[in-house]
Short mmCIF file of C-alpha atoms in Angstrom, two decimals:
data_model
loop_
_atom_site.label_atom_id
_atom_site.label_comp_id
_atom_site.label_asym_id
_atom_site.label_seq_id
_atom_site.Cartn_x
_atom_site.Cartn_y
_atom_site.Cartn_z
CA ILE A 1 -15.01 18.82 -6.15
CA ILE A 2 -12.82 15.81 -5.39
CA ASP A 3 -9.99 17.63 -6.23
CA ILE A 4 -10.71 20.19 -4.06
CA GLU A 5 -11.37 17.88 -1.17
CA LEU A 6 -8.24 16.01 -1.75
CA GLY A 7 -6.25 19.04 -1.91
CA HIS A 8 -7.06 19.48 1.70
CA LEU A 9 -5.89 15.96 2.37
CA TYR A 10 -2.65 16.34 0.57
CA LYS A 11 -2.01 19.44 2.36
CA ARG A 12 -2.42 18.03 5.75
CA ILE A 13 -0.36 15.03 4.82
CA ASN A 14 2.32 17.01 3.26
CA GLU A 15 2.75 19.27 6.47
CA LEU A 16 3.21 15.75 8.40
CA GLY A 17 6.00 14.81 6.05
CA TYR A 18 4.64 12.47 3.90
CA GLU A 19 3.82 12.69 -0.04
CA VAL A 20 0.54 11.06 -1.32
CA LYS A 21 -0.92 10.30 -4.67
CA LEU A 22 -4.12 8.98 -5.61
CA THR A 23 -4.52 6.93 -9.03
CA ASP A 24 -7.24 7.97 -11.47
CA ASP A 25 -9.07 4.82 -10.47
CA ALA A 26 -8.59 5.81 -6.93
CA LYS A 27 -10.37 8.76 -7.69
CA ASP A 28 -13.21 7.38 -9.65
CA PHE A 29 -13.67 4.46 -6.88
CA LEU A 30 -14.02 7.77 -4.11
CA VAL A 31 -16.52 9.32 -6.58
CA GLU A 32 -18.50 5.92 -6.62
CA LYS A 33 -18.56 5.82 -3.04
CA GLY A 34 -18.98 9.55 -1.90
CA TYR A 35 -21.93 10.26 -4.30
CA ASP A 36 -25.44 9.88 -3.18
CA GLU A 37 -28.45 10.87 -5.28
CA LYS A 38 -30.36 12.37 -2.79
CA PHE A 39 -27.34 14.08 -1.22
CA GLY A 40 -24.58 14.63 -4.05
CA ALA A 41 -21.31 14.97 -3.32
CA ARG A 42 -21.73 15.72 0.31
CA PRO A 43 -20.98 12.19 1.74
CA LEU A 44 -17.74 12.62 -0.13
CA LYS A 45 -15.61 13.80 2.97
CA ARG A 46 -16.97 10.49 4.95
CA ALA A 47 -15.63 8.41 1.64
CA ILE A 48 -12.29 10.05 2.00
CA GLN A 49 -12.10 9.46 5.75
CA LYS A 50 -13.06 6.02 5.54
CA TYR A 51 -11.24 5.09 2.48
CA ILE A 52 -7.85 6.68 2.71
CA GLU A 53 -7.39 8.75 5.80
CA ASP A 54 -8.19 5.69 8.47
CA PRO A 55 -6.26 3.44 6.81
CA MET A 56 -3.42 5.88 6.24
CA ALA A 57 -3.57 6.42 10.22
CA GLU A 58 -3.75 2.90 11.17
CA GLU A 59 -0.45 2.29 8.79
CA ILE A 60 1.02 5.59 10.56
CA ILE A 61 0.19 4.38 14.04
CA ASN A 62 1.96 0.58 13.04
CA GLN A 63 4.71 2.55 11.87
CA SER A 64 4.96 1.48 8.24
CA ILE A 65 5.04 4.99 7.26
CA GLU A 66 7.74 7.56 8.12
CA GLU A 67 8.67 10.98 7.49
CA GLY A 68 9.86 11.42 3.67
CA ASP A 69 7.98 8.25 2.45
CA LYS A 70 5.40 8.49 -0.67
CA ILE A 71 2.12 7.04 -0.30
CA THR A 72 0.22 6.07 -3.40
CA VAL A 73 -3.51 5.13 -3.03
CA GLY A 74 -5.03 3.00 -5.60
CA LEU A 75 -7.48 0.03 -6.36
CA ASN A 76 -7.07 -3.43 -5.44
CA LYS A 77 -6.97 -5.96 -7.86
CA ASP A 78 -10.69 -7.08 -7.72
CA LYS A 79 -11.56 -3.42 -7.87
CA SER A 80 -13.64 -3.37 -4.38
CA ASP A 81 -11.45 -1.22 -2.32
CA LEU A 82 -8.38 0.99 -2.02
CA GLN A 83 -5.24 -0.08 -1.10
CA ILE A 84 -1.95 1.99 0.10
CA LYS A 85 1.64 1.29 -1.28
CA VAL A 86 4.03 2.79 0.29
CA THR A 87 7.51 3.82 -1.30
CA LYS A 88 10.43 4.43 1.21
CA GLY A 89 11.77 8.22 0.94
CA LYS A 90 14.77 9.18 1.91
CA LYS A 91 15.13 9.70 5.91
CA LYS A 92 16.06 13.29 6.98
CA VAL A 93 19.10 13.39 9.06
CA GLY A 94 19.87 15.76 11.90
CA LYS A 95 23.64 16.45 10.52
CA ALA A 96 24.87 17.21 7.29
CA ASP A 97 27.59 15.11 5.50
CA GLY A 98 30.77 15.27 6.96
CA GLU A 99 29.50 16.58 10.26
CA THR A 100 30.24 15.24 13.91
CA LYS A 101 28.84 15.50 17.12
CA GLU A 102 32.49 16.07 18.54
CA PRO A 103 32.99 19.46 19.92
CA PRO A 104 35.84 21.36 18.11
CA ALA A 105 39.41 20.87 19.72
CA ASP A 106 39.88 24.43 20.63
CA ASP A 107 37.04 24.49 22.83
CA LYS A 108 38.91 22.68 25.84
CA GLU A 109 41.41 25.31 26.12
#
């Protein structure tokens, strides 16, 4: 069930130009936080939002994450919360190598 829910998250994040990966420990943490004996796995979506989506949105707002970056979500050292690690990716450039913004010389004649 968690892989299905995370698949939706991965798709949305990839559409924004980011790559995201969760460690196995992070998945286990989400399962623990997102499972309720009474409600089963229903709270999982809320756990994903609280522990992954909201912190990532804050990072994006604070401009710590840029298009092309890789986001790894893992468990912190004391195993009490998730932490987000951003690996800077290649920025997309508007022009190919060797191209210039100057018009060709024959356009002015």
